[in-house]
Amino acid sequence: MEQYVVKGGIPLVGEVEIAGAKNAALPILSAAIMCDEPVTLENLPDVNDINVLIESIEKIGAKVDRLDRHTVRINGSTIRNCSVDYESIKKIRASYYLLGALLGKYKEAEVPLPGGCNIGSRPIDQHLKGFKAIGADVQISHGTIIAKCRRMAGAHIFLDVVSVGATINIMMAASRAEGRTIIENAAREPHVVDAANFLNSMGANIKGAGTDVIRIVGVPEFHGCTYSIVPDMIEAGTYMFAAAATKGDVVVKNIIPKHLEAISAKLSEIGCEIEEGDDSIRVVASKRLRRTHVKTLPYPGYPTDMQPQIGALLSIAEGTSIVTESIFESRFKYVDELSRMGANIKVEGNTAIIDGVRQLTGARVSSPDLRAGAALVIAGLAAEGFTIVDDIVYIKRGYEDFDGKLRGLGAEITVVNSERDIRKFELSVG
Ligand code: EPZ
């Protein structure tokens, strides 16, 4: 099984190009099958979750041409099957976006129910509530969600929780319902806006994405288009934190600085210098960072997908920090691993109390999930000595060429497959 081995203690310096956002690309790829003309998607990240979704779309009959590493052309006119196979989709939770896409287009969908996952319980009751409100009959049978309707009609939907997935899923289905749908208490994340912009590029009529009230007027069909996915704010934030943890000087490029405001503000608050360009941010950390308090919230608040990374960073900051996770219940699994590297962290309920230590020391750790895995790599980059990160399959779900981009910034990191590879790396970097 692949692992990363990292030699810590080297400040990251240089520039890194950020890929398209995984969490925008997943719904956009799903929505593309709603069109019977070719749709070209650019700036897709080359990560495992995206590649699994592309395979699933092909399996139900859509034609997918890979034009290059980051561009695909999709034609949904050849879809013959509204039932998504469990084996092909069980690894990605975002399979739920195929429900909204198939229901909107064909008025029927059968998609295996995504289960819980490593970051906690992930209910989809709000998605289903939205589908029912616009006229779908939704049943759960043998682990599969079966949604059907004769006619879909616009409705007024108030979401009980702010949910990215439910907002986008309802938006997709409602964009093909008759009449007007209003989603209140909608999520405002940049990927919600990107999904709405993409649907509009295919001819949908969606207004208000990026606010908490989204208005959709259904249209009978979509037309082909070419669309480029928004840059990944979480990938960008991860490199910004890696720069801060290693007392480095890094420019993240091809980003939208506005999307990163909550992250940049925290970095300034704890003592980094931040320079914003039109489509870049430079992070310079020259001294030991300071403590802070942070609570994860829906956008524009501090993102839950950056919670483990800030936990790793604050574990070496001066003073006592408090990190509160308010979105997912099991997002502190990385804490035990960080403790093995010398961090001093106590978790009480949804709060981590972090007493910063001067230095972490390299250890063998295991990635509990995607963002936690990235946080452990950040810790390894800052630690003294060698860190081996197991289960990097999680990291590869969402970060394109993570080790290659870090090496581009001067890090000593590589992918290994055996104890022999680890020894070889240790000898080569000294
Ligand atoms: C998306 O998940 C992202 N995934 C997650 O990214 C991200 O952590 C999350 O949004 C929050 O920003 C994708 O975009 C594929 P939610 P999603 O619905 O849509 C509760 C990563 O690391 N809820 O916004 O599934 C839910 O339990 C990942 O890239 C309900 O109660 O998240 C949570 O507490 C992991 N009922 C809160 O809402 C529902 O029907 C927000 O979840 C739906 C959600």
Tab-separated table of C-alpha atoms and ligand atoms in Angstrom:
chain	number	residue	atom	x	y	z
A	1	MET	CA	0.000	0.000	0.000
A	2	GLU	CA	1.287	3.416	-0.941
A	3	GLN	CA	2.580	5.760	1.742
A	4	TYR	CA	4.190	9.177	1.798
A	5	VAL	CA	7.545	9.577	3.450
A	6	VAL	CA	8.459	13.127	4.381
A	7	LYS	CA	11.624	14.652	5.753
A	8	GLY	CA	10.521	17.639	7.819
A	9	GLY	CA	12.103	20.927	8.753
A	10	ILE	CA	12.514	22.441	5.282
A	11	PRO	CA	10.764	25.802	4.693
A	12	LEU	CA	8.538	25.625	1.597
A	13	VAL	CA	9.453	28.302	-0.948
A	14	GLY	CA	8.131	29.046	-4.429
A	15	GLU	CA	4.894	29.029	-6.420
A	16	VAL	CA	2.200	26.389	-6.721
A	17	GLU	CA	-0.624	26.172	-9.297
A	18	ILE	CA	-3.994	25.264	-7.867
A	19	ALA	CA	-6.268	22.806	-9.708
A	20	GLY	CA	-10.021	22.981	-10.283
A	21	ALA	CA	-12.232	22.384	-7.251
A	22	LYS	CA	-13.165	18.744	-6.627
A	23	ASN	CA	-16.329	19.743	-4.786
A	24	ALA	CA	-17.481	21.888	-7.719
A	25	ALA	CA	-16.410	19.366	-10.349
A	26	LEU	CA	-18.442	16.511	-8.782
A	27	PRO	CA	-21.868	18.178	-9.144
A	28	ILE	CA	-20.915	19.778	-12.470
A	29	LEU	CA	-19.914	16.417	-13.988
A	30	SER	CA	-23.206	14.974	-12.738
A	31	ALA	CA	-25.215	17.904	-14.123
A	32	ALA	CA	-23.477	17.591	-17.511
A	33	ILE	CA	-25.348	14.335	-18.190
A	34	MET	CA	-28.618	16.319	-18.123
A	35	CYS	CA	-27.766	17.707	-21.546
A	36	ASP	CA	-28.280	15.845	-24.841
A	37	GLU	CA	-25.656	17.922	-26.617
A	38	PRO	CA	-21.894	17.802	-26.023
A	39	VAL	CA	-20.665	19.631	-22.924
A	40	THR	CA	-16.963	20.352	-22.535
A	41	LEU	CA	-15.624	20.694	-18.996
A	42	GLU	CA	-12.216	22.291	-18.460
A	43	ASN	CA	-10.014	22.593	-15.378
A	44	LEU	CA	-11.223	19.285	-13.896
A	45	PRO	CA	-8.845	18.093	-11.182
A	46	ASP	CA	-7.188	14.742	-11.925
A	47	VAL	CA	-8.100	13.114	-8.596
A	48	ASN	CA	-9.598	9.730	-7.734
A	49	ASP	CA	-13.106	10.925	-6.769
A	50	ILE	CA	-13.508	12.642	-10.136
A	51	ASN	CA	-12.223	9.627	-12.060
A	52	VAL	CA	-14.622	7.283	-10.226
A	53	LEU	CA	-17.560	9.569	-11.035
A	54	ILE	CA	-16.540	9.738	-14.711
A	55	GLU	CA	-16.490	5.911	-14.855
A	56	SER	CA	-19.961	5.742	-13.261
A	57	ILE	CA	-21.336	8.206	-15.784
A	58	GLU	CA	-19.904	6.087	-18.601
A	59	LYS	CA	-21.448	2.961	-17.070
A	60	ILE	CA	-24.981	4.377	-17.350
A	61	GLY	CA	-24.334	5.068	-21.025
A	62	ALA	CA	-23.088	8.668	-21.286
A	63	LYS	CA	-20.329	9.215	-23.829
A	64	VAL	CA	-17.196	10.653	-22.223
A	65	ASP	CA	-14.158	11.727	-24.267
A	66	ARG	CA	-11.056	12.741	-22.363
A	67	LEU	CA	-9.601	15.603	-24.386
A	68	ASP	CA	-6.615	16.030	-22.067
A	69	ARG	CA	-5.715	15.453	-18.407
A	70	HIS	CA	-8.067	18.221	-17.231
A	71	THR	CA	-10.703	18.371	-19.976
A	72	VAL	CA	-13.569	16.028	-20.841
A	73	ARG	CA	-16.405	16.176	-23.348
A	74	ILE	CA	-19.625	14.562	-22.160
A	75	ASN	CA	-22.689	13.686	-24.148
A	76	GLY	CA	-25.710	12.561	-22.133
A	77	SER	CA	-27.893	11.709	-25.143
A	78	THR	CA	-26.731	8.086	-25.090
A	79	ILE	CA	-27.806	7.354	-21.490
A	80	ARG	CA	-29.971	4.208	-21.430
A	81	ASN	CA	-30.081	3.463	-17.730
A	82	CYS	CA	-31.202	5.554	-14.755
A	83	SER	CA	-29.928	3.035	-12.257
A	84	VAL	CA	-26.437	3.591	-10.877
A	85	ASP	CA	-24.432	0.504	-9.937
A	86	TYR	CA	-23.356	0.197	-6.271
A	87	GLU	CA	-19.893	-1.172	-6.969
A	88	SER	CA	-18.973	1.732	-9.206
A	89	ILE	CA	-20.126	4.428	-6.851
A	90	LYS	CA	-19.738	3.116	-3.288
A	91	LYS	CA	-16.418	4.855	-2.826
A	92	ILE	CA	-17.724	8.378	-3.335
A	93	ARG	CA	-20.461	10.043	-1.371
A	94	ALA	CA	-21.079	12.606	-4.070
A	95	SER	CA	-22.869	9.841	-6.002
A	96	TYR	CA	-25.934	11.561	-4.544
A	97	TYR	CA	-25.587	14.241	-7.239
A	98	LEU	CA	-26.610	11.654	-9.851
A	99	LEU	CA	-29.999	11.520	-8.099
A	100	GLY	CA	-30.752	15.189	-8.784
A	101	ALA	CA	-29.341	15.019	-12.313
A	102	LEU	CA	-31.212	11.855	-13.408
A	103	LEU	CA	-34.428	12.850	-11.668
A	104	GLY	CA	-34.358	16.292	-13.302
A	105	LYS	CA	-33.717	14.891	-16.763
A	106	TYR	CA	-35.566	11.545	-16.870
A	107	LYS	CA	-37.995	11.936	-13.927
A	108	GLU	CA	-36.543	8.790	-12.417
A	109	ALA	CA	-33.336	7.773	-10.663
A	110	GLU	CA	-32.028	4.792	-8.729
A	111	VAL	CA	-28.860	5.487	-6.792
A	112	PRO	CA	-27.367	3.431	-3.932
A	113	LEU	CA	-27.666	5.316	-0.659
A	114	PRO	CA	-24.373	6.821	0.470
A	115	GLY	CA	-23.551	5.467	3.915
A	116	GLY	CA	-21.862	7.160	6.848
A	117	CYS	CA	-18.194	7.925	6.400
A	118	ASN	CA	-14.997	8.631	8.244
A	119	ILE	CA	-15.934	12.191	9.152
A	120	GLY	CA	-19.237	11.169	10.738
A	121	SER	CA	-22.885	10.615	9.938
A	122	ARG	CA	-23.852	12.127	6.581
A	123	PRO	CA	-27.667	12.196	6.314
A	124	ILE	CA	-29.302	13.220	3.024
A	125	ASP	CA	-32.774	13.888	4.389
A	126	GLN	CA	-32.695	17.491	3.126
A	127	HIS	CA	-31.944	16.354	-0.438
A	128	LEU	CA	-34.904	13.965	-0.300
A	129	LYS	CA	-37.174	16.570	1.287
A	130	GLY	CA	-36.419	18.864	-1.667
A	131	PHE	CA	-37.102	16.160	-4.268
A	132	LYS	CA	-40.401	15.294	-2.582
A	133	ALA	CA	-41.406	18.961	-2.486
A	134	ILE	CA	-41.087	19.224	-6.276
A	135	GLY	CA	-43.245	16.146	-6.788
A	136	ALA	CA	-40.984	13.082	-6.597
A	137	ASP	CA	-42.000	9.886	-4.900
A	138	VAL	CA	-38.904	8.772	-2.990
A	139	GLN	CA	-38.481	5.260	-1.585
A	140	ILE	CA	-35.499	3.572	-0.011
A	141	SER	CA	-35.334	-0.099	-0.895
A	142	HIS	CA	-32.443	-2.546	-0.327
A	143	GLY	CA	-29.988	0.295	0.232
A	144	THR	CA	-30.983	2.165	-2.908
A	145	ILE	CA	-32.849	5.428	-3.265
A	146	ILE	CA	-35.530	5.193	-5.898
A	147	ALA	CA	-36.982	8.539	-6.931
A	148	LYS	CA	-39.699	8.880	-9.570
A	149	CYS	CA	-42.295	11.355	-10.671
A	150	ARG	CA	-44.719	11.943	-13.526
A	151	ARG	CA	-44.493	15.701	-13.300
A	152	MET	CA	-42.160	17.946	-11.353
A	153	ALA	CA	-43.511	21.315	-10.276
A	154	GLY	CA	-41.674	24.182	-8.619
A	155	ALA	CA	-42.014	24.536	-4.831
A	156	HIS	CA	-40.941	26.680	-1.902
A	157	ILE	CA	-38.327	24.743	0.080
A	158	PHE	CA	-36.840	25.770	3.425
A	159	LEU	CA	-33.728	23.747	4.263
A	160	ASP	CA	-33.499	22.800	7.955
A	161	VAL	CA	-29.692	22.799	7.815
A	162	VAL	CA	-27.348	24.666	5.515
A	163	SER	CA	-26.261	21.878	3.167
A	164	VAL	CA	-24.009	22.209	0.131
A	165	GLY	CA	-25.126	18.876	-1.314
A	166	ALA	CA	-28.876	19.423	-0.777
A	167	THR	CA	-28.740	22.952	-2.210
A	168	ILE	CA	-26.994	21.813	-5.403
A	169	ASN	CA	-29.017	18.613	-5.795
A	170	ILE	CA	-32.356	20.402	-5.481
A	171	MET	CA	-31.103	23.156	-7.805
A	172	MET	CA	-30.298	20.540	-10.477
A	173	ALA	CA	-33.632	18.722	-10.316
A	174	ALA	CA	-35.680	21.946	-10.003
A	175	SER	CA	-33.998	23.479	-13.029
A	176	ARG	CA	-36.041	21.016	-15.126
A	177	ALA	CA	-39.302	21.218	-13.088
A	178	GLU	CA	-42.277	23.249	-14.303
A	179	GLY	CA	-42.470	26.709	-12.767
A	180	ARG	CA	-40.550	28.406	-9.980
A	181	THR	CA	-38.666	26.825	-7.072
A	182	ILE	CA	-37.318	28.851	-4.177
A	183	ILE	CA	-34.643	27.344	-1.891
A	184	GLU	CA	-34.369	29.192	1.420
A	185	ASN	CA	-31.469	28.783	3.859
A	186	ALA	CA	-29.374	27.703	0.872
A	187	ALA	CA	-25.625	27.058	1.143
A	188	ARG	CA	-23.458	29.892	-0.234
A	189	GLU	CA	-20.184	28.060	-0.950
A	190	PRO	CA	-18.268	28.991	-4.130
A	191	HIS	CA	-18.993	25.484	-5.463
A	192	VAL	CA	-22.750	26.157	-5.159
A	193	VAL	CA	-22.251	29.301	-7.246
A	194	ASP	CA	-20.099	27.395	-9.733
A	195	ALA	CA	-22.712	24.639	-10.146
A	196	ALA	CA	-25.413	27.309	-10.698
A	197	ASN	CA	-23.242	29.144	-13.238
A	198	PHE	CA	-22.663	25.885	-15.089
A	199	LEU	CA	-26.376	25.012	-15.142
A	200	ASN	CA	-27.094	28.540	-16.419
A	201	SER	CA	-24.472	28.051	-19.153
A	202	MET	CA	-26.553	25.053	-20.297
A	203	GLY	CA	-29.686	27.238	-20.374
A	204	ALA	CA	-31.047	26.934	-16.813
A	205	ASN	CA	-32.607	29.954	-15.124
A	206	ILE	CA	-31.111	30.164	-11.611
A	207	LYS	CA	-30.766	33.399	-9.674
A	208	GLY	CA	-29.399	34.173	-6.234
A	209	ALA	CA	-26.687	31.482	-5.950
A	210	GLY	CA	-24.160	32.766	-3.420
A	211	THR	CA	-26.965	34.156	-1.219
A	212	ASP	CA	-29.214	32.158	1.090
A	213	VAL	CA	-32.227	32.386	-1.231
A	214	ILE	CA	-31.964	30.743	-4.645
A	215	ARG	CA	-34.713	31.140	-7.244
A	216	ILE	CA	-35.003	28.662	-10.085
A	217	VAL	CA	-37.389	28.763	-13.028
A	218	GLY	CA	-37.516	25.374	-14.730
A	219	VAL	CA	-36.703	25.017	-18.445
A	220	PRO	CA	-37.664	22.081	-20.710
A	221	GLU	CA	-34.166	21.277	-21.972
A	222	PHE	CA	-30.497	22.216	-21.846
A	223	HIS	CA	-28.022	23.018	-24.591
A	224	GLY	CA	-24.308	22.196	-24.921
A	225	CYS	CA	-21.596	24.521	-23.620
A	226	THR	CA	-17.969	24.770	-22.592
A	227	TYR	CA	-17.299	25.492	-18.933
A	228	SER	CA	-14.195	25.849	-16.774
A	229	ILE	CA	-14.337	24.670	-13.117
A	230	VAL	CA	-13.596	27.209	-10.368
A	231	PRO	CA	-10.192	26.909	-8.575
A	232	ASP	CA	-10.067	24.744	-5.449
A	233	MET	CA	-10.097	26.959	-2.356
A	234	ILE	CA	-9.366	24.012	-0.057
A	235	GLU	CA	-6.360	22.843	-2.056
A	236	ALA	CA	-5.102	26.461	-2.029
A	237	GLY	CA	-5.699	26.784	1.718
A	238	THR	CA	-3.810	23.536	2.343
A	239	TYR	CA	-0.646	24.877	0.634
A	240	MET	CA	-1.031	28.207	2.458
A	241	PHE	CA	-1.016	26.326	5.775
A	242	ALA	CA	1.915	24.151	4.679
A	243	ALA	CA	3.844	27.379	3.974
A	244	ALA	CA	2.919	28.746	7.405
A	245	ALA	CA	3.817	25.515	9.248
A	246	THR	CA	7.290	25.356	7.671
A	247	LYS	CA	8.075	29.099	8.080
A	248	GLY	CA	8.072	29.320	4.317
A	249	ASP	CA	7.284	31.812	1.555
A	250	VAL	CA	4.762	30.447	-0.951
A	251	VAL	CA	2.583	31.959	-3.686
A	252	VAL	CA	-0.594	29.994	-4.464
A	253	LYS	CA	-1.589	30.757	-8.061
A	254	ASN	CA	-4.713	30.411	-10.210
A	255	ILE	CA	-7.089	31.091	-7.319
A	256	ILE	CA	-9.893	33.511	-6.390
A	257	PRO	CA	-8.556	35.338	-3.279
A	258	LYS	CA	-12.102	36.319	-2.203
A	259	HIS	CA	-12.946	32.614	-1.650
A	260	LEU	CA	-10.015	32.330	0.765
A	261	GLU	CA	-10.833	35.293	3.005
A	262	ALA	CA	-11.637	33.237	6.126
A	263	ILE	CA	-8.369	31.324	5.699
A	264	SER	CA	-6.201	34.374	4.933
A	265	ALA	CA	-7.720	36.226	7.910
A	266	LYS	CA	-6.775	33.379	10.281
A	267	LEU	CA	-3.243	33.229	8.923
A	268	SER	CA	-2.805	37.012	9.411
A	269	GLU	CA	-4.252	36.750	12.907
A	270	ILE	CA	-1.692	34.136	13.945
A	271	GLY	CA	1.259	36.074	12.565
A	272	CYS	CA	1.737	35.352	8.825
A	273	GLU	CA	2.154	38.044	6.208
A	274	ILE	CA	-0.440	37.761	3.453
A	275	GLU	CA	-0.149	39.507	0.076
A	276	GLU	CA	-3.142	39.266	-2.233
A	277	GLY	CA	-2.773	39.523	-6.011
A	278	ASP	CA	-5.570	39.380	-8.611
A	279	ASP	CA	-5.447	35.596	-8.833
A	280	SER	CA	-2.802	34.668	-6.278
A	281	ILE	CA	-1.957	34.899	-2.575
A	282	ARG	CA	1.536	34.951	-1.070
A	283	VAL	CA	2.008	33.604	2.450
A	284	VAL	CA	5.192	34.443	4.342
A	285	ALA	CA	5.838	33.069	7.822
A	286	SER	CA	9.074	34.213	9.395
A	287	LYS	CA	8.493	33.688	13.109
A	288	ARG	CA	6.691	31.315	15.467
A	289	LEU	CA	2.917	31.589	15.006
A	290	ARG	CA	0.473	32.606	17.738
A	291	ARG	CA	-2.563	30.895	19.245
A	292	THR	CA	-6.132	31.537	18.079
A	293	HIS	CA	-9.713	30.317	18.355
A	294	VAL	CA	-11.526	28.982	15.328
A	295	LYS	CA	-14.977	27.527	14.717
A	296	THR	CA	-16.026	25.827	11.490
A	297	LEU	CA	-19.121	27.280	9.848
A	298	PRO	CA	-20.859	27.250	6.461
A	299	TYR	CA	-19.334	29.684	3.916
A	300	PRO	CA	-18.330	32.492	4.305
A	301	GLY	CA	-17.286	31.162	7.736
A	302	TYR	CA	-14.152	29.120	8.361
A	303	PRO	CA	-14.487	25.849	6.335
A	304	THR	CA	-14.724	22.427	7.985
A	305	ASP	CA	-12.536	21.121	5.134
A	306	MET	CA	-9.681	23.249	6.553
A	307	GLN	CA	-10.189	22.219	10.197
A	308	PRO	CA	-7.578	19.423	10.439
A	309	GLN	CA	-5.004	21.590	8.654
A	310	ILE	CA	-5.397	24.439	11.158
A	311	GLY	CA	-5.270	21.890	13.989
A	312	ALA	CA	-1.858	20.731	12.715
A	313	LEU	CA	-0.639	24.317	12.389
A	314	LEU	CA	-1.818	25.398	15.844
A	315	SER	CA	-0.171	22.354	17.417
A	316	ILE	CA	3.153	24.191	16.951
A	317	ALA	CA	1.892	27.747	17.573
A	318	GLU	CA	2.648	29.594	20.797
A	319	GLY	CA	-0.090	29.365	23.469
A	320	THR	CA	-3.402	27.551	23.821
A	321	SER	CA	-5.770	27.440	20.860
A	322	ILE	CA	-9.346	26.226	20.669
A	323	VAL	CA	-10.780	24.626	17.537
A	324	THR	CA	-14.529	23.938	17.411
A	325	GLU	CA	-15.995	21.672	14.722
A	326	SER	CA	-19.656	22.494	14.158
A	327	ILE	CA	-20.364	20.677	10.862
A	328	PHE	CA	-19.227	17.020	11.152
A	329	GLU	CA	-18.969	14.989	14.361
A	330	SER	CA	-15.884	12.863	13.634
A	331	ARG	CA	-13.379	15.267	12.228
A	332	PHE	CA	-10.847	15.066	15.063
A	333	LYS	CA	-9.522	11.597	14.234
A	334	TYR	CA	-6.195	13.105	13.205
A	335	VAL	CA	-5.594	14.280	16.777
A	336	ASP	CA	-4.406	10.884	18.040
A	337	GLU	CA	-1.984	10.680	15.124
A	338	LEU	CA	-0.679	14.208	15.763
A	339	SER	CA	-0.211	13.330	19.428
A	340	ARG	CA	2.131	10.543	18.310
A	341	MET	CA	4.224	13.308	16.739
A	342	GLY	CA	4.384	15.148	20.057
A	343	ALA	CA	1.347	17.456	19.782
A	344	ASN	CA	-0.494	18.303	22.982
A	345	ILE	CA	-4.207	18.224	22.133
A	346	LYS	CA	-7.266	17.285	24.163
A	347	VAL	CA	-10.630	16.740	22.488
A	348	GLU	CA	-13.817	17.392	24.445
A	349	GLY	CA	-16.979	16.839	22.401
A	350	ASN	CA	-16.707	18.997	19.308
A	351	THR	CA	-13.815	21.078	20.657
A	352	ALA	CA	-10.068	20.529	20.551
A	353	ILE	CA	-7.907	22.340	23.071
A	354	ILE	CA	-4.425	22.649	21.642
A	355	ASP	CA	-1.404	23.563	23.754
A	356	GLY	CA	1.202	24.502	21.188
A	357	VAL	CA	4.548	22.706	21.407
A	358	ARG	CA	7.804	24.095	19.998
A	359	GLN	CA	8.517	21.157	17.733
A	360	LEU	CA	6.817	18.020	16.425
A	361	THR	CA	8.899	14.926	15.803
A	362	GLY	CA	8.437	12.612	12.824
A	363	ALA	CA	6.493	9.375	13.370
A	364	ARG	CA	4.479	6.729	11.536
A	365	VAL	CA	0.919	8.004	11.220
A	366	SER	CA	-2.161	6.988	9.339
A	367	SER	CA	-4.577	9.219	7.362
A	368	PRO	CA	-8.073	8.857	8.760
A	369	ASP	CA	-9.678	10.781	5.854
A	370	LEU	CA	-8.869	13.206	3.039
A	371	ARG	CA	-8.320	16.510	4.871
A	372	ALA	CA	-6.940	14.841	8.004
A	373	GLY	CA	-4.394	13.106	5.773
A	374	ALA	CA	-3.342	16.449	4.298
A	375	ALA	CA	-3.008	17.841	7.834
A	376	LEU	CA	-0.670	14.987	8.808
A	377	VAL	CA	1.507	15.714	5.780
A	378	ILE	CA	1.654	19.381	6.873
A	379	ALA	CA	2.695	18.212	10.339
A	380	GLY	CA	5.343	15.961	8.772
A	381	LEU	CA	6.714	18.860	6.716
A	382	ALA	CA	7.129	20.901	9.905
A	383	ALA	CA	8.414	18.084	12.139
A	384	GLU	CA	11.963	17.140	12.953
A	385	GLY	CA	12.998	13.939	11.167
A	386	PHE	CA	11.018	11.508	9.029
A	387	THR	CA	7.258	11.025	8.987
A	388	ILE	CA	5.555	8.160	7.194
A	389	VAL	CA	1.904	8.736	6.325
A	390	ASP	CA	-0.147	5.577	5.662
A	391	ASP	CA	-3.488	5.289	3.836
A	392	ILE	CA	-2.704	8.035	1.353
A	393	VAL	CA	-5.475	6.675	-0.835
A	394	TYR	CA	-7.701	9.162	1.024
A	395	ILE	CA	-5.428	12.085	0.150
A	396	LYS	CA	-5.376	11.048	-3.500
A	397	ARG	CA	-9.173	11.318	-3.604
A	398	GLY	CA	-8.933	15.079	-3.479
A	399	TYR	CA	-5.402	16.415	-4.075
A	400	GLU	CA	-3.881	16.295	-7.548
A	401	ASP	CA	-0.181	15.413	-7.499
A	402	PHE	CA	0.138	16.389	-3.821
A	403	ASP	CA	3.695	15.123	-3.383
A	404	GLY	CA	4.832	16.525	-6.770
A	405	LYS	CA	3.505	20.013	-5.985
A	406	LEU	CA	5.151	19.931	-2.540
A	407	ARG	CA	8.464	18.846	-4.086
A	408	GLY	CA	8.096	21.846	-6.445
A	409	LEU	CA	8.165	23.996	-3.287
A	410	GLY	CA	11.343	22.310	-2.028
A	411	ALA	CA	9.815	19.635	0.212
A	412	GLU	CA	11.505	16.265	0.612
A	413	ILE	CA	8.524	13.944	0.121
A	414	THR	CA	7.935	10.884	-1.994
A	415	VAL	CA	5.498	8.019	-2.481
A	416	VAL	CA	6.809	4.665	-1.274
A	417	ASN	CA	5.521	1.116	-1.418
A	418	SER	CA	7.776	-0.787	0.954
A	419	GLU	CA	10.173	-0.571	3.902
A	420	ARG	CA	12.984	-0.802	1.372
A	421	ASP	CA	11.720	2.322	-0.451
A	422	ILE	CA	11.546	4.154	2.892
A	423	ARG	CA	15.162	3.278	3.739
A	424	LYS	CA	16.259	4.315	0.249
A	425	PHE	CA	14.557	7.700	0.648
A	426	GLU	CA	16.025	8.222	4.120
A	427	LEU	CA	19.504	7.493	2.808
A	428	SER	CA	19.089	9.698	-0.257
A	429	VAL	CA	17.983	12.805	1.672
A	430	GLY	CA	20.290	12.191	4.649
B	1	EPZ	C1	-19.836	18.895	1.083
B	1	EPZ	O1	-20.382	17.733	1.690
B	1	EPZ	C2	-18.418	18.543	0.717
B	1	EPZ	N1	-18.449	17.401	-0.169
B	1	EPZ	C3	-17.602	18.234	1.963
B	1	EPZ	O2	-16.261	18.069	1.543
B	1	EPZ	C4	-17.684	19.403	2.928
B	1	EPZ	O3	-17.029	19.053	4.128
B	1	EPZ	C5	-19.131	19.771	3.210
B	1	EPZ	O4	-19.848	20.004	1.966
B	1	EPZ	C6	-19.289	21.028	4.060
B	1	EPZ	O5	-18.698	22.114	3.410
B	1	EPZ	C7	-18.710	17.593	-1.456
B	1	EPZ	O6	-18.920	18.712	-1.913
B	1	EPZ	C8	-18.697	16.403	-2.325
B	1	EPZ	P1	-23.355	19.291	3.685
B	1	EPZ	P2	-21.953	17.637	1.903
B	1	EPZ	O7	-24.578	18.687	3.092
B	1	EPZ	O8	-22.639	18.357	0.794
B	1	EPZ	C9	-25.892	18.049	7.584
B	1	EPZ	C10	-14.073	17.146	1.560
B	1	EPZ	O9	-13.184	16.908	2.408
B	1	EPZ	N2	-26.869	17.507	6.626
B	1	EPZ	O10	-23.071	20.725	3.425
B	1	EPZ	O11	-22.285	16.197	2.086
B	1	EPZ	C11	-24.581	17.268	7.563
B	1	EPZ	O12	-24.653	16.138	8.407
B	1	EPZ	C12	-15.521	16.925	1.902
B	1	EPZ	O13	-13.843	17.532	0.405
B	1	EPZ	C13	-28.077	17.011	7.080
B	1	EPZ	O14	-28.365	16.990	8.285
B	1	EPZ	O15	-22.106	18.415	3.248
B	1	EPZ	C14	-23.598	18.314	8.023
B	1	EPZ	O16	-23.640	18.407	9.433
B	1	EPZ	C15	-15.814	16.069	3.017
B	1	EPZ	N3	-29.006	16.552	6.152
B	1	EPZ	C16	-24.150	19.614	7.442
B	1	EPZ	O17	-25.519	19.343	7.146
B	1	EPZ	C17	-28.750	16.578	4.821
B	1	EPZ	O18	-29.624	16.168	4.042
B	1	EPZ	C18	-23.468	20.094	6.190
B	1	EPZ	O19	-23.372	19.039	5.246
B	1	EPZ	C19	-27.521	17.091	4.371
B	1	EPZ	C20	-26.589	17.547	5.290
